[in-house]
């Protein structure tokens, strides 16, 4: 099989790396890929933008690509699956209609309410005055969300009414572009977050190992939201009993609700949940693709060949697959970010020490790198240093030993990833 992976982040590097572990996979092509996928044996980069649907389609048809696996949410929301399917290509990832579950928080919230999926109380606004009035009536802390896609940064957890009102002004003022045309204001929930990535063929849905991401830039889960500063799996808070409830009360209800709307959803349905101290949960958000950096800890633990699961979803035969097999142990990833991220940061810094980190047994997934004779930084999140161990202590010790080998100017990483399981 030849597989085309669309995207250029750490998630796509991890997907390519996992696929290439299989004897069934002859080649992986990443469009556009990054400095890590460029150096992966059996992988080549294709310099095409993720929304160049025509270019991707022509290449896939010309090169006999068996399967296209879409990493990021933006091409899914723009309809890459619909376009490639119309050309006769097999695509893993929902159609444009299905991708609304991430592309519009208001649409997703309405779907959850219709389906009876437990979620935070919320209201949707189209202008600032009414939104501010609502916030004043509700009080703080409160959560303000840009409705559309904002690269994981369109969520403000406001500690005060003034902070919430400033966030409302920023969103309606265009800080997140068209993502802020609508604003969703939600009740603030306390507890621990857990990410459940599930694979579905539109009829059957199966969860992967639960993971926990660390969204805030600062240690102790403080500061601004980012795309994710590190993750671990399996998250102990999502026990077998909890996962059975999530399957029934969230995943199966969501697929049934999508089907009722005439949406044939094949791909990943990712539920971001808040677990309360009492063991209950509410859905914070749905995403329409593999999580990043959760994928970088879930895939190293996966024993079932990834392409078998993905093809079963695309060909709508997931129910016939045996249970998903997992390795014992725990996986951790720590993100090395550019100085200044998630705000303004510089690119083009020379990266050293990856070989030394990998010599210690870690796997380094590239998130924002460029290979131009030497390896350079090319994004806010630059590298994911990943380790698998018999337990969390072992995995964490190895990941942190690995990241200490790596250097680039301005490099920043959180030193407390996995603090809840230590």
Tab-separated table of C-alpha atoms in Angstrom:
chain	number	residue	atom	x	y	z
A	1	UNK	CA	0.000	0.000	0.000
A	2	UNK	CA	0.979	3.597	-0.647
A	3	UNK	CA	-0.523	6.084	1.799
A	4	UNK	CA	-0.679	9.870	1.492
A	5	UNK	CA	-0.743	11.751	4.820
A	6	UNK	CA	-1.989	15.346	4.575
A	7	UNK	CA	-0.386	17.756	7.068
A	8	UNK	CA	2.945	18.968	8.425
A	9	UNK	CA	2.852	18.628	12.226
A	10	UNK	CA	3.878	16.246	14.984
A	11	UNK	CA	0.635	14.315	14.552
A	12	UNK	CA	1.411	13.659	10.873
A	13	UNK	CA	4.992	12.605	11.646
A	14	UNK	CA	3.591	10.145	14.215
A	15	UNK	CA	1.015	8.796	11.716
A	16	UNK	CA	3.680	8.295	9.035
A	17	UNK	CA	6.043	6.661	11.573
A	18	UNK	CA	3.311	4.261	12.736
A	19	UNK	CA	2.200	3.315	9.223
A	20	UNK	CA	5.786	2.569	8.168
A	21	UNK	CA	6.118	-0.026	10.954
A	22	UNK	CA	3.822	-2.273	8.898
A	23	UNK	CA	5.018	-4.678	6.190
A	24	UNK	CA	1.852	-3.828	4.230
A	25	UNK	CA	2.967	-0.225	3.712
A	26	UNK	CA	5.300	0.267	0.779
A	27	UNK	CA	5.533	4.057	1.003
A	28	UNK	CA	4.147	7.069	2.854
A	29	UNK	CA	3.987	10.494	1.231
A	30	UNK	CA	3.435	13.566	3.440
A	31	UNK	CA	1.937	16.714	1.954
A	32	UNK	CA	3.690	18.967	2.783
A	33	UNK	CA	5.425	17.122	5.668
A	34	UNK	CA	8.258	18.576	7.769
A	35	UNK	CA	11.924	18.094	8.636
A	36	UNK	CA	11.133	14.874	10.511
A	37	UNK	CA	9.084	13.184	7.791
A	38	UNK	CA	11.808	14.178	5.287
A	39	UNK	CA	14.272	11.970	7.179
A	40	UNK	CA	11.915	9.032	7.748
A	41	UNK	CA	12.909	5.868	5.843
A	42	UNK	CA	10.185	4.973	3.334
A	43	UNK	CA	8.647	8.450	3.509
A	44	UNK	CA	8.839	11.393	1.110
A	45	UNK	CA	7.585	14.953	1.375
A	46	UNK	CA	5.374	16.457	-1.316
A	47	UNK	CA	5.514	20.283	-1.421
A	48	UNK	CA	1.766	20.862	-1.650
A	49	UNK	CA	-0.404	22.943	0.690
A	50	UNK	CA	-3.005	21.050	2.727
A	51	UNK	CA	-5.785	22.860	0.864
A	52	UNK	CA	-4.409	22.220	-2.644
A	53	UNK	CA	-7.100	19.621	-3.266
A	54	UNK	CA	-6.505	19.448	-7.006
A	55	UNK	CA	-2.743	18.970	-6.649
A	56	UNK	CA	-3.187	16.299	-3.961
A	57	UNK	CA	-5.809	14.501	-6.052
A	58	UNK	CA	-3.684	14.524	-9.237
A	59	UNK	CA	-0.651	13.191	-7.381
A	60	UNK	CA	-2.664	10.469	-5.608
A	61	UNK	CA	-4.281	9.263	-8.837
A	62	UNK	CA	-1.020	9.399	-10.807
A	63	UNK	CA	1.021	7.582	-8.137
A	64	UNK	CA	-1.552	4.892	-7.305
A	65	UNK	CA	-2.141	6.030	-3.712
A	66	UNK	CA	-4.325	3.441	-1.912
A	67	UNK	CA	-5.439	5.696	0.932
A	68	UNK	CA	-5.382	9.372	1.896
A	69	UNK	CA	-5.213	10.097	5.629
A	70	UNK	CA	-6.039	13.709	6.540
A	71	UNK	CA	-4.314	15.062	9.662
A	72	UNK	CA	-5.449	18.666	10.292
A	73	UNK	CA	-8.939	20.076	10.718
A	74	UNK	CA	-8.677	22.942	8.191
A	75	UNK	CA	-8.694	20.844	4.976
A	76	UNK	CA	-11.473	18.660	6.445
A	77	UNK	CA	-13.590	21.743	7.194
A	78	UNK	CA	-12.932	22.967	3.635
A	79	UNK	CA	-14.176	19.686	2.141
A	80	UNK	CA	-11.023	17.748	1.132
A	81	UNK	CA	-12.798	14.418	1.713
A	82	UNK	CA	-15.741	15.349	-0.511
A	83	UNK	CA	-13.351	16.482	-3.276
A	84	UNK	CA	-11.068	13.415	-3.175
A	85	UNK	CA	-14.000	10.996	-2.864
A	86	UNK	CA	-15.499	12.548	-6.013
A	87	UNK	CA	-12.258	11.568	-7.809
A	88	UNK	CA	-12.598	7.956	-6.634
A	89	UNK	CA	-9.961	8.120	-3.871
A	90	UNK	CA	-10.272	6.447	-0.462
A	91	UNK	CA	-10.059	9.057	2.306
A	92	UNK	CA	-9.912	8.714	6.086
A	93	UNK	CA	-11.536	11.830	7.518
A	94	UNK	CA	-15.104	13.153	7.660
A	95	UNK	CA	-16.815	15.119	4.911
A	96	UNK	CA	-17.295	18.870	5.154
A	97	UNK	CA	-20.732	18.310	6.745
A	98	UNK	CA	-19.212	16.041	9.415
A	99	UNK	CA	-16.261	18.367	10.067
A	100	UNK	CA	-18.719	21.023	11.304
A	101	UNK	CA	-18.506	19.184	14.639
A	102	UNK	CA	-15.155	20.967	15.084
A	103	UNK	CA	-15.480	23.857	12.622
A	104	UNK	CA	-18.468	25.327	14.505
A	105	UNK	CA	-18.643	25.116	18.278
A	106	UNK	CA	-22.238	26.413	18.137
A	107	UNK	CA	-23.236	23.630	15.701
A	108	UNK	CA	-21.530	20.999	17.879
A	109	UNK	CA	-23.207	22.357	21.022
A	110	UNK	CA	-26.644	22.142	19.351
A	111	UNK	CA	-25.895	18.548	18.264
A	112	UNK	CA	-24.935	17.594	21.839
A	113	UNK	CA	-28.088	19.153	23.250
A	114	UNK	CA	-30.289	17.390	20.659
A	115	UNK	CA	-28.582	14.040	21.323
A	116	UNK	CA	-28.680	14.343	25.138
A	117	UNK	CA	-24.889	14.250	25.432
A	118	UNK	CA	-23.704	15.680	28.784
A	119	UNK	CA	-22.075	19.064	28.146
A	120	UNK	CA	-21.503	22.458	29.767
A	121	UNK	CA	-24.379	24.962	29.800
A	122	UNK	CA	-23.804	27.518	27.027
A	123	UNK	CA	-25.213	30.391	24.974
A	124	UNK	CA	-24.282	31.586	21.471
A	125	UNK	CA	-23.938	35.267	20.503
A	126	UNK	CA	-23.547	37.229	17.267
A	127	UNK	CA	-22.660	40.599	18.790
A	128	UNK	CA	-20.707	41.908	21.775
A	129	UNK	CA	-23.339	43.836	23.789
A	130	UNK	CA	-25.627	40.864	24.441
A	131	UNK	CA	-22.623	38.611	25.130
A	132	UNK	CA	-21.248	41.035	27.722
A	133	UNK	CA	-24.641	41.404	29.361
A	134	UNK	CA	-24.867	37.593	29.631
A	135	UNK	CA	-21.381	37.368	31.174
A	136	UNK	CA	-22.269	40.060	33.727
A	137	UNK	CA	-25.392	38.116	34.715
A	138	UNK	CA	-23.537	34.785	34.926
A	139	UNK	CA	-20.400	36.009	36.711
A	140	UNK	CA	-16.900	34.539	36.540
A	141	UNK	CA	-14.982	32.307	36.092
A	142	UNK	CA	-16.530	31.693	32.675
A	143	UNK	CA	-15.333	30.338	29.306
A	144	UNK	CA	-15.417	32.386	26.082
A	145	UNK	CA	-14.939	30.515	22.793
A	146	UNK	CA	-14.580	31.663	19.199
A	147	UNK	CA	-17.072	29.567	17.212
A	148	UNK	CA	-14.790	28.601	14.313
A	149	UNK	CA	-11.314	27.119	13.852
A	150	UNK	CA	-8.585	29.019	15.709
A	151	UNK	CA	-5.710	26.491	15.834
A	152	UNK	CA	-6.544	25.477	19.409
A	153	UNK	CA	-6.190	29.050	20.691
A	154	UNK	CA	-9.772	30.381	20.442
A	155	UNK	CA	-10.766	29.438	23.994
A	156	UNK	CA	-10.333	31.936	26.846
A	157	UNK	CA	-10.894	30.798	30.424
A	158	UNK	CA	-11.753	34.135	32.033
A	159	UNK	CA	-11.161	34.440	35.783
A	160	UNK	CA	-13.007	37.765	35.983
A	161	UNK	CA	-15.979	39.400	34.219
A	162	UNK	CA	-13.587	42.075	32.872
A	163	UNK	CA	-11.341	39.391	31.338
A	164	UNK	CA	-14.375	37.742	29.721
A	165	UNK	CA	-15.569	41.050	28.300
A	166	UNK	CA	-12.092	41.790	26.893
A	167	UNK	CA	-12.126	38.327	25.252
A	168	UNK	CA	-15.555	39.059	23.731
A	169	UNK	CA	-14.240	42.360	22.313
A	170	UNK	CA	-11.139	40.617	20.918
A	171	UNK	CA	-13.195	37.890	19.221
A	172	UNK	CA	-15.800	40.182	17.701
A	173	UNK	CA	-12.961	42.587	16.865
A	174	UNK	CA	-11.394	40.029	14.523
A	175	UNK	CA	-8.492	38.631	16.587
A	176	UNK	CA	-9.385	35.128	15.373
A	177	UNK	CA	-10.589	36.224	11.932
A	178	UNK	CA	-13.828	34.653	10.744
A	179	UNK	CA	-13.642	32.150	13.662
A	180	UNK	CA	-14.969	34.952	15.886
A	181	UNK	CA	-18.124	35.817	13.915
A	182	UNK	CA	-20.062	33.850	16.524
A	183	UNK	CA	-19.021	33.530	20.157
A	184	UNK	CA	-20.003	30.684	22.486
A	185	UNK	CA	-20.049	31.427	26.226
A	186	UNK	CA	-19.963	28.400	28.506
A	187	UNK	CA	-20.132	27.664	32.185
A	188	UNK	CA	-16.738	27.041	33.774
A	189	UNK	CA	-16.243	23.401	34.738
A	190	UNK	CA	-13.719	22.143	37.268
A	191	UNK	CA	-11.979	18.801	37.219
A	192	UNK	CA	-9.500	16.985	34.989
A	193	UNK	CA	-9.605	16.993	31.211
A	194	UNK	CA	-9.352	13.778	29.237
A	195	UNK	CA	-9.109	13.271	25.470
A	196	UNK	CA	-10.844	10.270	23.925
A	197	UNK	CA	-9.949	9.726	20.277
A	198	UNK	CA	-12.330	7.242	18.669
A	199	UNK	CA	-12.317	5.643	15.219
A	200	UNK	CA	-15.603	5.341	13.369
A	201	UNK	CA	-16.969	4.112	10.042
A	202	UNK	CA	-20.208	6.026	10.569
A	203	UNK	CA	-21.993	2.992	12.041
A	204	UNK	CA	-19.616	1.572	14.669
A	205	UNK	CA	-17.330	3.632	16.909
A	206	UNK	CA	-14.329	2.380	18.887
A	207	UNK	CA	-12.269	4.444	21.322
A	208	UNK	CA	-8.484	4.420	21.424
A	209	UNK	CA	-6.604	4.696	24.735
A	210	UNK	CA	-7.661	7.833	26.682
A	211	UNK	CA	-4.997	10.536	26.917
A	212	UNK	CA	-4.496	13.728	28.878
A	213	UNK	CA	-3.169	16.856	27.170
A	214	UNK	CA	-1.611	19.885	28.901
A	215	UNK	CA	-3.113	22.893	27.122
A	216	UNK	CA	-1.721	25.800	29.166
A	217	UNK	CA	1.682	27.287	28.388
A	218	UNK	CA	2.783	27.559	32.026
A	219	UNK	CA	3.691	25.011	34.669
A	220	UNK	CA	0.927	24.147	37.097
A	221	UNK	CA	-1.546	24.559	34.184
A	222	UNK	CA	-1.292	28.361	34.159
A	223	UNK	CA	-1.167	30.995	31.443
A	224	UNK	CA	-2.545	31.033	27.910
A	225	UNK	CA	-4.020	28.098	26.043
A	226	UNK	CA	-1.784	26.515	23.391
A	227	UNK	CA	-2.189	23.703	20.898
A	228	UNK	CA	-0.885	21.412	23.687
A	229	UNK	CA	2.442	21.342	25.590
A	230	UNK	CA	2.584	17.609	26.273
A	231	UNK	CA	0.441	14.552	26.877
A	232	UNK	CA	0.342	11.101	28.380
A	233	UNK	CA	-1.625	7.884	27.880
A	234	UNK	CA	-3.464	5.904	29.064
A	235	UNK	CA	-5.031	8.514	31.382
A	236	UNK	CA	-5.741	6.658	34.657
A	237	UNK	CA	-8.711	8.924	35.447
A	238	UNK	CA	-10.638	7.359	32.524
A	239	UNK	CA	-11.131	3.944	34.144
A	240	UNK	CA	-12.730	0.985	32.320
A	241	UNK	CA	-16.062	1.884	33.904
A	242	UNK	CA	-15.767	5.525	32.822
A	243	UNK	CA	-14.775	4.501	29.274
A	244	UNK	CA	-17.813	2.203	29.050
A	245	UNK	CA	-20.028	5.161	30.000
A	246	UNK	CA	-18.288	7.493	27.518
A	247	UNK	CA	-18.851	4.892	24.792
A	248	UNK	CA	-22.577	4.723	25.527
A	249	UNK	CA	-23.400	8.280	26.618
A	250	UNK	CA	-21.112	10.231	24.273
A	251	UNK	CA	-19.604	8.349	21.328
A	252	UNK	CA	-22.573	6.201	20.298
A	253	UNK	CA	-25.024	9.090	20.805
A	254	UNK	CA	-22.847	11.409	18.679
A	255	UNK	CA	-22.616	8.945	15.777
A	256	UNK	CA	-26.372	8.301	15.942
A	257	UNK	CA	-27.051	12.070	15.923
A	258	UNK	CA	-24.757	12.599	12.914
A	259	UNK	CA	-26.395	9.688	11.081
A	260	UNK	CA	-29.847	11.148	11.842
A	261	UNK	CA	-28.699	14.337	10.073
A	262	UNK	CA	-27.743	12.281	7.016
A	263	UNK	CA	-24.008	12.663	7.708
A	264	UNK	CA	-21.851	9.636	6.831
A	265	UNK	CA	-18.982	10.238	9.278
A	266	UNK	CA	-15.853	8.134	8.668
A	267	UNK	CA	-12.696	9.114	10.494
A	268	UNK	CA	-11.751	10.204	14.000
A	269	UNK	CA	-14.275	11.607	16.431
A	270	UNK	CA	-12.318	13.140	19.281
A	271	UNK	CA	-14.187	13.994	22.465
A	272	UNK	CA	-12.539	16.432	24.880
A	273	UNK	CA	-14.146	15.793	28.265
A	274	UNK	CA	-14.007	17.275	31.745
A	275	UNK	CA	-14.049	14.666	34.503
A	276	UNK	CA	-15.548	15.956	37.732
A	277	UNK	CA	-14.159	14.924	41.143
A	278	UNK	CA	-17.336	12.788	41.574
A	279	UNK	CA	-16.480	10.708	38.496
A	280	UNK	CA	-19.046	12.304	36.182
A	281	UNK	CA	-18.083	13.919	32.885
A	282	UNK	CA	-19.187	16.571	30.426
A	283	UNK	CA	-18.061	17.076	26.828
A	284	UNK	CA	-16.100	20.311	26.377
A	285	UNK	CA	-15.672	19.923	22.626
A	286	UNK	CA	-15.603	17.523	19.712
A	287	UNK	CA	-12.834	17.481	17.107
A	288	UNK	CA	-12.955	15.849	13.687
A	289	UNK	CA	-9.374	14.508	13.545
A	290	UNK	CA	-6.554	12.913	15.531
A	291	UNK	CA	-5.491	15.050	18.499
A	292	UNK	CA	-2.103	16.707	18.654
A	293	UNK	CA	-0.109	15.917	20.833
A	294	UNK	CA	-2.375	13.015	21.982
A	295	UNK	CA	-1.668	11.023	18.788
A	296	UNK	CA	2.033	11.075	19.692
A	297	UNK	CA	1.313	9.079	22.892
A	298	UNK	CA	-1.606	6.909	21.719
A	299	UNK	CA	0.038	5.488	18.559
A	300	UNK	CA	3.238	4.221	20.275
A	301	UNK	CA	0.978	2.037	22.490
A	302	UNK	CA	-1.128	0.682	19.595
A	303	UNK	CA	-0.462	-2.944	18.625
A	304	UNK	CA	-3.167	-3.464	15.982
A	305	UNK	CA	-1.794	-2.228	12.608
A	306	UNK	CA	-3.056	1.330	12.119
A	307	UNK	CA	-3.830	0.856	8.418
A	308	UNK	CA	-6.101	-2.133	9.212
A	309	UNK	CA	-8.232	0.052	11.474
A	310	UNK	CA	-8.270	2.980	9.077
A	311	UNK	CA	-9.231	0.880	6.053
A	312	UNK	CA	-11.988	-0.775	8.108
A	313	UNK	CA	-13.392	2.710	8.810
A	314	UNK	CA	-13.133	3.864	5.184
A	315	UNK	CA	-14.721	0.631	3.919
A	316	UNK	CA	-17.402	0.634	6.646
A	317	UNK	CA	-16.515	-2.729	8.215
A	318	UNK	CA	-15.240	-1.669	11.639
A	319	UNK	CA	-17.767	-3.935	13.415
A	320	UNK	CA	-16.026	-6.985	11.888
A	321	UNK	CA	-12.617	-6.057	13.298
A	322	UNK	CA	-11.294	-7.882	16.395
A	323	UNK	CA	-10.851	-5.780	19.567
A	324	UNK	CA	-8.060	-3.195	19.301
A	325	UNK	CA	-4.821	-4.556	20.831
A	326	UNK	CA	-2.610	-2.403	23.067
A	327	UNK	CA	0.911	-2.665	24.472
A	328	UNK	CA	1.285	-2.636	28.230
A	329	UNK	CA	2.842	0.405	29.832
A	330	UNK	CA	2.592	4.166	29.495
A	331	UNK	CA	3.599	6.807	26.950
A	332	UNK	CA	4.559	10.451	27.527
A	333	UNK	CA	5.396	13.286	25.143
A	334	UNK	CA	6.916	16.662	26.053
A	335	UNK	CA	6.701	19.561	23.586
A	336	UNK	CA	9.722	21.758	22.886
A	337	UNK	CA	8.310	25.144	21.832
A	338	UNK	CA	9.748	28.345	20.374
A	339	UNK	CA	10.329	31.216	22.798
A	340	UNK	CA	7.281	33.504	22.822
A	341	UNK	CA	4.771	30.817	21.793
A	342	UNK	CA	1.691	30.943	21.787
A	343	UNK	CA	2.322	34.624	20.981
A	344	UNK	CA	4.873	35.931	18.465
A	345	UNK	CA	7.972	33.770	17.985
A	346	UNK	CA	10.945	33.619	15.629
A	347	UNK	CA	11.647	30.808	13.148
A	348	UNK	CA	14.873	29.560	11.608
A	349	UNK	CA	16.751	28.604	14.805
A	350	UNK	CA	19.260	25.741	14.453
A	351	UNK	CA	18.223	22.543	16.300
A	352	UNK	CA	20.818	20.188	17.800
A	353	UNK	CA	20.782	17.071	19.990
A	354	UNK	CA	17.999	14.974	18.431
A	355	UNK	CA	20.314	12.018	17.737
A	356	UNK	CA	21.495	12.054	21.352
A	357	UNK	CA	17.889	12.147	22.578
A	358	UNK	CA	16.963	9.184	20.366
A	359	UNK	CA	20.076	7.287	21.525
A	360	UNK	CA	18.443	7.349	25.001
A	361	UNK	CA	15.443	5.457	23.586
A	362	UNK	CA	13.062	8.355	22.948
A	363	UNK	CA	11.239	8.984	19.678
A	364	UNK	CA	11.352	12.603	18.549
A	365	UNK	CA	8.385	13.639	16.420
A	366	UNK	CA	8.871	16.878	14.513
A	367	UNK	CA	6.034	19.395	14.842
A	368	UNK	CA	7.485	22.574	13.322
A	369	UNK	CA	10.833	21.917	11.629
A	370	UNK	CA	12.407	22.494	8.248
A	371	UNK	CA	15.365	20.635	6.762
A	372	UNK	CA	17.582	23.032	4.822
A	373	UNK	CA	21.030	21.424	4.970
A	374	UNK	CA	20.600	21.770	8.716
A	375	UNK	CA	17.499	21.302	10.843
A	376	UNK	CA	15.724	24.580	11.672
A	377	UNK	CA	12.702	25.608	13.750
A	378	UNK	CA	9.628	26.398	11.646
A	379	UNK	CA	6.727	26.677	14.080
A	380	UNK	CA	5.510	27.478	17.590
A	381	UNK	CA	5.574	23.875	18.699
A	382	UNK	CA	8.833	22.486	17.327
A	383	UNK	CA	9.379	18.931	18.625
A	384	UNK	CA	7.566	16.221	20.616
A	385	UNK	CA	9.990	14.137	22.682
A	386	UNK	CA	8.162	10.858	23.299
A	387	UNK	CA	8.956	7.893	25.518
A	388	UNK	CA	7.243	4.587	26.336
A	389	UNK	CA	7.916	2.884	29.654
A	390	UNK	CA	6.585	0.104	31.847
A	391	UNK	CA	4.982	2.834	33.965
A	392	UNK	CA	4.616	6.631	34.021
A	393	UNK	CA	7.694	7.243	36.174
A	394	UNK	CA	9.874	5.398	33.681
A	395	UNK	CA	8.331	7.070	30.621
A	396	UNK	CA	8.555	10.545	32.167
A	397	UNK	CA	12.176	10.087	33.252
A	398	UNK	CA	13.129	8.962	29.741
A	399	UNK	CA	11.246	11.766	27.951
A	400	UNK	CA	12.823	14.432	30.163
A	401	UNK	CA	16.315	12.898	29.799
A	402	UNK	CA	15.739	13.072	26.034
A	403	UNK	CA	14.552	16.676	25.896
A	404	UNK	CA	17.555	17.795	27.948
A	405	UNK	CA	19.796	16.688	25.047
A	406	UNK	CA	18.037	19.018	22.599
A	407	UNK	CA	18.826	22.684	22.072
A	408	UNK	CA	17.711	25.616	19.946
A	409	UNK	CA	17.744	29.327	20.749
A	410	UNK	CA	14.744	30.322	22.903
A	411	UNK	CA	13.588	26.718	23.445
A	412	UNK	CA	10.905	26.337	26.127
A	413	UNK	CA	9.212	23.269	27.591
A	414	UNK	CA	7.074	22.533	30.621
A	415	UNK	CA	8.852	20.573	33.337
A	416	UNK	CA	5.654	19.221	34.910
A	417	UNK	CA	4.039	17.156	32.151
A	418	UNK	CA	2.246	14.226	33.783
A	419	UNK	CA	2.109	16.005	37.182
A	420	UNK	CA	-1.283	14.401	37.883
A	421	UNK	CA	0.123	10.866	37.642
A	422	UNK	CA	3.394	11.436	39.463
